[in-house]
Amino acid sequence: MLLRIVAVAAFATVALAKDQKSFSLFNVVTFKNTDCVSTSTSNNGARNGTCYTSEECSEKGGQAEGGCAMGFGTCCVFAYSDCAKEVSENCTYIRNANYPSATTASGTCAYKIKKCQDEVCSLRLDFETFNILAGTNSLDAAVAAAPLSNCRDTFVVSGLSNGGNYPTICGLNTGQHMFIDIGKGTSNGATLTFSYSADAGSRTFEIKVTQYTCGSPNAPPSGCLQWFTGTEGRLTTFNFAGDLHHLPGQRYNSCIRQEAGFCCVKYQVCSDVTNPMTLFNNVADPTMAIPIVDSGCSIDFLEIEGSDITCGGNNLHQRYCGEKLGVPAGGMLNSEICDCTAPFMVRIVTDTTDAAEAGTMSKARGLCLDYVQEPCGINLQ
């Protein structure tokens, strides 16, 4: 980080011989361009900024929102609503036109993300607000039960020199996040593109883009689209909050950091939502009443390698699908699933069409999982 220098004048009186002379002393104050918490707020609390001098903040096109560095710096927030903008500041917010109001325009809006420094290797995209049109119904439509055939609006990550392939998403995804690997090349970056269909509807988004240096402990291992930390949490498929239909063509990994002193992770479907697990399977069971595992799951499924209904169990499974989480022997009830084979990873896979699902499941909403890590050295059975 660069050090910013501010000269602060202090006046003193010094006696030289018999004469009294006054002169100025300059105290040099330095501070780093670190993250800061601004006075600007969103639905998710205070926005983050970067600590600059007020002059630098203005020159870089930021907005002064509070102080930092013991009052010698300005918490500078970078937020842009103009398409085709090149973003090169860390912790930048990209928004739809007219934000916080929704936009109704069709067409394409793309932001090019450039490295703020050569050592950057990954981006984190936090969807502070994300509500664009999903499939056959818009999110603000009165009827929300029809199946999702495709995304009418889309959000796509592209322009990656390492050829990374990230899922296309749409719908309601406020609170979700993605990690993007952009590689070590100094000129590497990414393009974030929103494409709006001609269908009438409102679209609103604000995405915080944070850049991480290579080897940062805040970034996940390679191959993880999402990275969850802490001993407990919740993960959902994209557009689960829209309560429509899961998105097609999804293939990504949600990874959980193994915390110190913990050796296993227990998963269970979320108990406070409707249809917490609805993933189509290829078994001749139209009622979906009994949990389906492994070879019975080849269309839509979640994958937790080396897992079982007990921690440290020997009857290990890899895939789960249907409307119940568990194993067939467990009957019609949901069960906890335990994974003691780090690194901890949940893989989500859906096919590119849901035509066969429409008449089979009441609603193929997707997946909501709560997880909790279990300490090492205890009886986990």
Short mmCIF file of C-alpha atoms in Angstrom, two decimals:
data_model
loop_
_atom_site.label_atom_id
_atom_site.label_comp_id
_atom_site.label_asym_id
_atom_site.label_seq_id
_atom_site.Cartn_x
_atom_site.Cartn_y
_atom_site.Cartn_z
CA MET A 1 0.00 0.00 0.00
CA LEU A 2 1.16 3.54 -0.68
CA LEU A 3 1.77 5.90 2.23
CA ARG A 4 -0.01 9.22 2.07
CA ILE A 5 1.85 12.16 3.58
CA VAL A 6 0.09 15.08 5.22
CA ALA A 7 1.98 18.04 6.60
CA VAL A 8 0.50 19.37 9.83
CA ALA A 9 1.75 22.74 11.04
CA ALA A 10 2.44 23.29 14.74
CA PHE A 11 3.65 26.59 16.07
CA ALA A 12 6.27 26.89 18.80
CA THR A 13 8.31 29.61 20.38
CA VAL A 14 12.03 29.01 20.78
CA ALA A 15 14.48 31.23 22.57
CA LEU A 16 17.74 31.99 20.76
CA ALA A 17 20.19 34.03 22.82
CA LYS A 18 18.28 37.10 24.04
CA ASP A 19 15.79 37.24 21.21
CA GLN A 20 12.45 35.45 21.07
CA LYS A 21 11.69 34.01 17.63
CA SER A 22 8.59 32.14 16.47
CA PHE A 23 8.56 29.66 13.61
CA SER A 24 6.55 26.72 12.26
CA LEU A 25 7.34 23.05 12.75
CA PHE A 26 5.86 20.53 10.33
CA ASN A 27 4.82 17.13 11.63
CA VAL A 28 4.69 14.62 8.79
CA VAL A 29 1.72 12.25 9.09
CA THR A 30 1.61 9.13 6.94
CA PHE A 31 -1.22 6.64 6.44
CA LYS A 32 -1.93 3.68 4.22
CA ASN A 33 -4.68 3.37 1.64
CA THR A 34 -6.52 0.75 3.66
CA ASP A 35 -10.20 -0.14 3.76
CA CYS A 36 -12.42 2.10 5.84
CA VAL A 37 -16.05 2.15 6.93
CA SER A 38 -17.90 5.09 5.41
CA THR A 39 -20.94 7.04 6.54
CA SER A 40 -22.74 5.96 3.34
CA THR A 41 -25.26 3.18 4.02
CA SER A 42 -27.16 0.59 2.04
CA ASN A 43 -29.70 -2.08 2.98
CA ASN A 44 -26.78 -4.16 4.26
CA GLY A 45 -25.25 -1.50 6.49
CA ALA A 46 -22.34 0.89 5.97
CA ARG A 47 -20.51 0.79 2.66
CA ASN A 48 -16.75 0.32 2.58
CA GLY A 49 -14.32 2.79 1.08
CA THR A 50 -10.59 3.42 0.73
CA CYS A 51 -8.66 5.87 2.87
CA TYR A 52 -7.28 8.72 0.72
CA THR A 53 -6.62 12.39 1.17
CA SER A 54 -9.61 14.50 0.18
CA GLU A 55 -7.71 15.76 -2.87
CA GLU A 56 -6.91 12.22 -4.07
CA CYS A 57 -10.49 11.10 -3.54
CA SER A 58 -11.75 13.90 -5.73
CA GLU A 59 -9.10 13.32 -8.41
CA LYS A 60 -9.94 9.60 -8.59
CA GLY A 61 -13.66 10.23 -8.99
CA GLY A 62 -14.71 8.99 -5.55
CA GLN A 63 -17.12 10.44 -3.05
CA ALA A 64 -15.94 11.58 0.40
CA GLU A 65 -18.07 9.75 2.97
CA GLY A 66 -16.58 10.24 6.42
CA GLY A 67 -13.07 10.30 7.82
CA CYS A 68 -10.25 7.82 8.42
CA ALA A 69 -6.63 7.75 9.58
CA MET A 70 -7.50 9.60 12.80
CA GLY A 71 -9.12 12.37 10.83
CA PHE A 72 -6.20 13.00 8.47
CA GLY A 73 -7.78 11.00 5.64
CA THR A 74 -11.12 10.75 3.86
CA CYS A 75 -13.08 7.52 3.51
CA CYS A 76 -13.51 7.57 -0.25
CA VAL A 77 -16.37 5.52 -1.72
CA PHE A 78 -16.30 4.52 -5.38
CA ALA A 79 -19.71 3.78 -6.91
CA TYR A 80 -20.60 3.83 -10.60
CA SER A 81 -23.86 3.56 -12.52
CA ASP A 82 -22.53 4.27 -16.00
CA CYS A 83 -22.13 1.26 -18.29
CA ALA A 84 -18.83 0.54 -20.03
CA LYS A 85 -17.02 1.92 -16.99
CA GLU A 86 -13.49 0.63 -16.35
CA VAL A 87 -13.09 -0.09 -12.64
CA SER A 88 -9.58 -0.04 -11.21
CA GLU A 89 -10.14 0.94 -7.57
CA ASN A 90 -10.44 -1.71 -4.91
CA CYS A 91 -13.79 -2.01 -3.12
CA THR A 92 -15.86 -0.43 -5.90
CA TYR A 93 -19.65 -0.59 -6.14
CA ILE A 94 -21.23 -1.05 -9.56
CA ARG A 95 -24.93 -0.24 -9.89
CA ASN A 96 -27.79 -0.13 -12.35
CA ALA A 97 -28.65 3.16 -14.00
CA ASN A 98 -30.79 5.40 -11.78
CA TYR A 99 -29.80 3.47 -8.65
CA PRO A 100 -31.31 3.23 -6.03
CA SER A 101 -34.33 3.43 -8.32
CA ALA A 102 -34.85 0.49 -10.65
CA THR A 103 -34.11 0.59 -14.35
CA THR A 104 -36.58 -0.62 -16.97
CA ALA A 105 -34.32 -0.28 -19.99
CA SER A 106 -33.46 -3.22 -22.25
CA GLY A 107 -30.02 -3.83 -23.71
CA THR A 108 -26.60 -4.53 -22.21
CA CYS A 109 -24.60 -2.98 -19.39
CA ALA A 110 -20.98 -4.09 -18.91
CA TYR A 111 -18.27 -3.13 -16.44
CA LYS A 112 -14.62 -3.98 -17.04
CA ILE A 113 -12.67 -4.74 -13.87
CA LYS A 114 -8.95 -3.97 -13.95
CA LYS A 115 -6.41 -4.81 -11.26
CA CYS A 116 -5.78 -2.10 -8.67
CA GLN A 117 -2.26 -3.52 -8.29
CA ASP A 118 -0.20 -6.15 -10.09
CA GLU A 119 -0.34 -8.64 -7.20
CA VAL A 120 -4.12 -9.08 -7.40
CA CYS A 121 -5.28 -12.60 -8.39
CA SER A 122 -8.99 -12.79 -7.49
CA LEU A 123 -12.18 -10.78 -7.15
CA ARG A 124 -15.03 -11.14 -4.70
CA LEU A 125 -18.45 -10.03 -5.93
CA ASP A 126 -20.90 -9.30 -3.13
CA PHE A 127 -24.47 -8.89 -4.36
CA GLU A 128 -25.61 -6.15 -2.00
CA THR A 129 -28.76 -5.86 -4.13
CA PHE A 130 -29.52 -8.14 -7.07
CA ASN A 131 -32.98 -8.40 -8.61
CA ILE A 132 -33.30 -8.94 -12.37
CA LEU A 133 -35.86 -10.85 -14.42
CA ALA A 134 -35.75 -14.62 -14.09
CA GLY A 135 -37.53 -17.02 -16.43
CA THR A 136 -41.14 -17.15 -17.49
CA ASN A 137 -42.20 -14.89 -14.64
CA SER A 138 -40.61 -11.66 -13.49
CA LEU A 139 -39.87 -11.42 -9.79
CA ASP A 140 -42.52 -8.78 -9.29
CA ALA A 141 -45.24 -10.78 -11.07
CA ALA A 142 -48.26 -11.87 -9.08
CA VAL A 143 -47.98 -15.46 -10.30
CA ALA A 144 -44.73 -17.18 -9.39
CA ALA A 145 -45.45 -20.86 -9.75
CA ALA A 146 -44.67 -21.46 -13.43
CA PRO A 147 -41.36 -23.27 -14.11
CA LEU A 148 -38.30 -21.35 -15.18
CA SER A 149 -37.45 -22.22 -18.76
CA ASN A 150 -34.47 -19.89 -19.00
CA CYS A 151 -33.16 -16.54 -17.82
CA ARG A 152 -34.78 -13.57 -19.54
CA ASP A 153 -32.19 -11.22 -18.08
CA THR A 154 -28.68 -12.52 -17.45
CA PHE A 155 -25.55 -11.72 -15.45
CA VAL A 156 -22.35 -13.16 -16.93
CA VAL A 157 -18.66 -13.01 -15.95
CA SER A 158 -16.35 -13.07 -18.98
CA GLY A 159 -13.09 -11.69 -20.36
CA LEU A 160 -10.92 -14.02 -18.28
CA SER A 161 -7.48 -14.85 -19.67
CA ASN A 162 -7.41 -18.17 -17.78
CA GLY A 163 -10.56 -19.40 -19.50
CA GLY A 164 -12.64 -19.65 -16.33
CA ASN A 165 -16.25 -20.69 -16.79
CA TYR A 166 -18.76 -19.19 -14.36
CA PRO A 167 -22.51 -19.81 -14.14
CA THR A 168 -24.99 -17.49 -15.81
CA ILE A 169 -27.47 -16.28 -13.22
CA CYS A 170 -30.65 -14.22 -12.98
CA GLY A 171 -33.53 -13.59 -10.59
CA LEU A 172 -33.29 -12.56 -6.94
CA ASN A 173 -29.79 -13.05 -5.52
CA THR A 174 -29.39 -10.33 -2.90
CA GLY A 175 -26.91 -11.53 -0.27
CA GLN A 176 -25.18 -14.04 -2.56
CA HIS A 177 -21.54 -13.78 -3.61
CA MET A 178 -19.00 -15.10 -6.12
CA PHE A 179 -15.22 -15.39 -6.21
CA ILE A 180 -13.58 -14.89 -9.60
CA ASP A 181 -10.05 -16.13 -10.36
CA ILE A 182 -8.43 -13.64 -12.74
CA GLY A 183 -4.89 -15.05 -12.61
CA LYS A 184 -1.47 -13.52 -12.06
CA GLY A 185 -1.01 -11.60 -15.33
CA THR A 186 -0.66 -7.89 -14.68
CA SER A 187 -3.12 -7.04 -17.47
CA ASN A 188 -5.67 -9.67 -16.45
CA GLY A 189 -9.16 -8.64 -15.48
CA ALA A 190 -12.83 -9.53 -15.90
CA THR A 191 -15.96 -8.14 -17.53
CA LEU A 192 -19.26 -8.15 -15.64
CA THR A 193 -22.18 -7.98 -18.06
CA PHE A 194 -25.89 -7.52 -17.46
CA SER A 195 -28.12 -8.23 -20.45
CA TYR A 196 -31.73 -7.09 -20.18
CA SER A 197 -34.44 -8.62 -22.33
CA ALA A 198 -37.13 -6.59 -24.06
CA ASP A 199 -39.67 -7.85 -21.51
CA ALA A 200 -41.18 -5.20 -19.29
CA GLY A 201 -39.93 -5.28 -15.72
CA SER A 202 -37.73 -3.55 -13.19
CA ARG A 203 -34.08 -4.36 -12.54
CA THR A 204 -31.98 -3.30 -9.57
CA PHE A 205 -28.43 -4.23 -8.60
CA GLU A 206 -25.51 -3.05 -6.54
CA ILE A 207 -22.41 -5.27 -6.50
CA LYS A 208 -19.37 -4.64 -4.32
CA VAL A 209 -16.18 -5.66 -6.13
CA THR A 210 -13.27 -6.44 -3.79
CA GLN A 211 -9.82 -7.37 -5.09
CA TYR A 212 -7.52 -9.83 -3.30
CA THR A 213 -3.80 -10.36 -3.79
CA CYS A 214 -2.39 -13.79 -4.70
CA GLY A 215 -2.33 -16.08 -1.67
CA SER A 216 -4.67 -13.90 0.40
CA PRO A 217 -6.19 -15.82 3.34
CA ASN A 218 -9.51 -14.17 2.49
CA ALA A 219 -9.69 -15.87 -0.91
CA PRO A 220 -10.79 -19.51 -1.39
CA PRO A 221 -8.83 -22.40 -2.89
CA SER A 222 -8.94 -22.81 -6.65
CA GLY A 223 -12.24 -24.12 -7.98
CA CYS A 224 -14.51 -22.54 -5.36
CA LEU A 225 -17.14 -20.13 -6.62
CA GLN A 226 -18.32 -19.41 -3.09
CA TRP A 227 -16.33 -19.37 0.14
CA PHE A 228 -18.02 -19.63 3.53
CA THR A 229 -16.16 -19.03 6.79
CA GLY A 230 -17.14 -19.60 10.39
CA THR A 231 -18.35 -22.67 12.24
CA GLU A 232 -21.93 -22.33 11.00
CA GLY A 233 -23.81 -20.73 8.15
CA ARG A 234 -26.28 -21.12 5.31
CA LEU A 235 -25.88 -21.66 1.59
CA THR A 236 -28.58 -21.50 -1.09
CA THR A 237 -28.67 -21.99 -4.83
CA PHE A 238 -28.93 -18.89 -7.00
CA ASN A 239 -32.46 -17.46 -7.25
CA PHE A 240 -33.62 -19.59 -4.33
CA ALA A 241 -34.84 -16.38 -2.70
CA GLY A 242 -36.98 -15.72 -5.77
CA ASP A 243 -39.07 -18.78 -4.86
CA LEU A 244 -39.55 -19.65 -8.52
CA HIS A 245 -37.51 -22.44 -10.05
CA HIS A 246 -33.82 -23.20 -9.79
CA LEU A 247 -31.60 -21.84 -12.54
CA PRO A 248 -30.60 -24.10 -15.44
CA GLY A 249 -27.05 -25.02 -16.39
CA GLN A 250 -25.50 -24.53 -12.95
CA ARG A 251 -22.20 -26.24 -12.15
CA TYR A 252 -20.20 -24.74 -9.31
CA ASN A 253 -18.64 -25.44 -5.92
CA SER A 254 -19.56 -23.81 -2.62
CA CYS A 255 -16.64 -24.35 -0.24
CA ILE A 256 -16.47 -24.10 3.55
CA ARG A 257 -13.24 -23.17 5.31
CA GLN A 258 -12.21 -25.73 7.91
CA GLU A 259 -11.90 -23.83 11.16
CA ALA A 260 -9.16 -24.64 13.68
CA GLY A 261 -10.11 -27.54 15.94
CA PHE A 262 -13.00 -28.73 13.74
CA CYS A 263 -12.91 -31.92 11.69
CA CYS A 264 -16.41 -32.48 10.23
CA VAL A 265 -19.35 -30.54 8.79
CA LYS A 266 -22.99 -31.46 9.33
CA TYR A 267 -25.58 -30.33 6.77
CA GLN A 268 -29.35 -30.22 7.03
CA VAL A 269 -32.07 -28.61 4.93
CA CYS A 270 -33.25 -25.22 6.16
CA SER A 271 -36.17 -25.69 8.53
CA ASP A 272 -37.62 -22.18 8.21
CA VAL A 273 -38.31 -22.13 4.45
CA THR A 274 -40.71 -23.98 2.14
CA ASN A 275 -39.36 -26.47 -0.39
CA PRO A 276 -35.80 -26.34 1.01
CA MET A 277 -34.65 -29.14 -1.31
CA THR A 278 -36.25 -29.78 -4.69
CA LEU A 279 -33.77 -31.20 -7.19
CA PHE A 280 -35.08 -33.36 -10.03
CA ASN A 281 -33.86 -36.97 -10.25
CA ASN A 282 -33.99 -39.72 -12.87
CA VAL A 283 -35.54 -42.43 -10.67
CA ALA A 284 -39.08 -43.62 -11.44
CA ASP A 285 -40.53 -42.09 -8.29
CA PRO A 286 -43.00 -39.33 -9.22
CA THR A 287 -43.79 -38.65 -5.57
CA MET A 288 -40.16 -37.85 -4.70
CA ALA A 289 -41.04 -39.00 -1.19
CA ILE A 290 -37.88 -41.01 -0.47
CA PRO A 291 -34.35 -39.54 -0.55
CA ILE A 292 -32.39 -40.41 -3.70
CA VAL A 293 -28.61 -40.86 -3.70
CA ASP A 294 -25.64 -41.52 -5.97
CA SER A 295 -26.52 -43.22 -9.31
CA GLY A 296 -30.13 -42.12 -8.94
CA CYS A 297 -28.99 -38.50 -9.28
CA SER A 298 -27.74 -37.62 -12.75
CA ILE A 299 -29.85 -34.61 -13.76
CA ASP A 300 -29.99 -32.13 -10.86
CA PHE A 301 -28.14 -32.87 -7.62
CA LEU A 302 -25.90 -31.71 -4.83
CA GLU A 303 -22.62 -33.49 -4.38
CA ILE A 304 -20.85 -33.97 -1.03
CA GLU A 305 -18.12 -36.54 -1.53
CA GLY A 306 -17.41 -39.00 1.25
CA SER A 307 -20.53 -38.13 3.27
CA ASP A 308 -23.02 -40.17 5.29
CA ILE A 309 -25.92 -39.68 7.69
CA THR A 310 -23.44 -40.15 10.56
CA CYS A 311 -20.05 -38.53 11.06
CA GLY A 312 -17.29 -41.05 10.50
CA GLY A 313 -19.74 -43.55 9.01
CA ASN A 314 -18.71 -46.25 6.55
CA ASN A 315 -21.71 -46.12 4.22
CA LEU A 316 -20.41 -43.18 2.21
CA HIS A 317 -22.35 -41.36 -0.49
CA GLN A 318 -21.55 -38.71 -3.05
CA ARG A 319 -24.78 -37.33 -4.59
CA TYR A 320 -28.20 -36.38 -3.25
CA CYS A 321 -31.35 -35.27 -5.09
CA GLY A 322 -35.14 -35.30 -4.96
CA GLU A 323 -37.22 -33.59 -2.29
CA LYS A 324 -35.57 -35.15 0.76
CA LEU A 325 -32.00 -34.96 2.03
CA GLY A 326 -30.87 -38.28 3.41
CA VAL A 327 -30.57 -41.91 2.39
CA PRO A 328 -33.31 -44.32 1.20
CA ALA A 329 -33.06 -46.37 4.40
CA GLY A 330 -34.08 -43.29 6.35
CA GLY A 331 -37.56 -43.34 4.85
CA MET A 332 -39.51 -40.19 4.02
CA LEU A 333 -37.76 -37.91 6.52
CA ASN A 334 -34.93 -35.45 5.99
CA SER A 335 -31.69 -36.44 7.70
CA GLU A 336 -28.47 -34.71 8.61
CA ILE A 337 -25.56 -35.40 6.30
CA CYS A 338 -22.02 -35.37 7.69
CA ASP A 339 -18.74 -34.88 5.84
CA CYS A 340 -15.42 -35.55 7.59
CA THR A 341 -13.24 -35.44 4.47
CA ALA A 342 -11.70 -31.98 4.17
CA PRO A 343 -11.60 -29.82 2.12
CA PHE A 344 -15.31 -29.29 2.66
CA MET A 345 -17.18 -28.68 -0.57
CA VAL A 346 -20.78 -28.74 -1.81
CA ARG A 347 -21.13 -29.03 -5.58
CA ILE A 348 -24.33 -27.86 -7.28
CA VAL A 349 -25.31 -29.32 -10.68
CA THR A 350 -28.46 -28.66 -12.71
CA ASP A 351 -29.15 -29.54 -16.32
CA THR A 352 -29.89 -27.00 -19.02
CA THR A 353 -33.61 -27.73 -19.30
CA ASP A 354 -36.41 -28.41 -16.87
CA ALA A 355 -39.08 -29.57 -19.30
CA ALA A 356 -39.34 -32.99 -17.67
CA GLU A 357 -39.55 -31.51 -14.19
CA ALA A 358 -42.61 -29.34 -14.65
CA GLY A 359 -45.10 -32.18 -14.23
CA THR A 360 -43.07 -34.18 -11.72
CA MET A 361 -42.29 -31.83 -8.87
CA SER A 362 -44.51 -29.30 -7.17
CA LYS A 363 -41.71 -26.77 -7.54
CA ALA A 364 -38.05 -27.40 -8.32
CA ARG A 365 -36.92 -24.43 -6.24
CA GLY A 366 -33.37 -25.61 -5.65
CA LEU A 367 -31.55 -25.97 -2.37
CA CYS A 368 -31.18 -24.31 1.03
CA LEU A 369 -28.67 -25.91 3.42
CA ASP A 370 -27.63 -24.98 6.95
CA TYR A 371 -24.22 -26.21 8.05
CA VAL A 372 -22.37 -26.47 11.36
CA GLN A 373 -18.80 -27.62 11.92
CA GLU A 374 -18.14 -30.33 14.50
CA PRO A 375 -15.09 -30.24 16.81
CA CYS A 376 -12.33 -32.83 16.51
CA GLY A 377 -11.75 -35.46 19.16
CA ILE A 378 -15.34 -36.13 20.19
CA ASN A 379 -17.70 -39.01 19.52
CA LEU A 380 -19.36 -37.87 16.29
CA GLN A 381 -21.54 -40.92 15.67
#
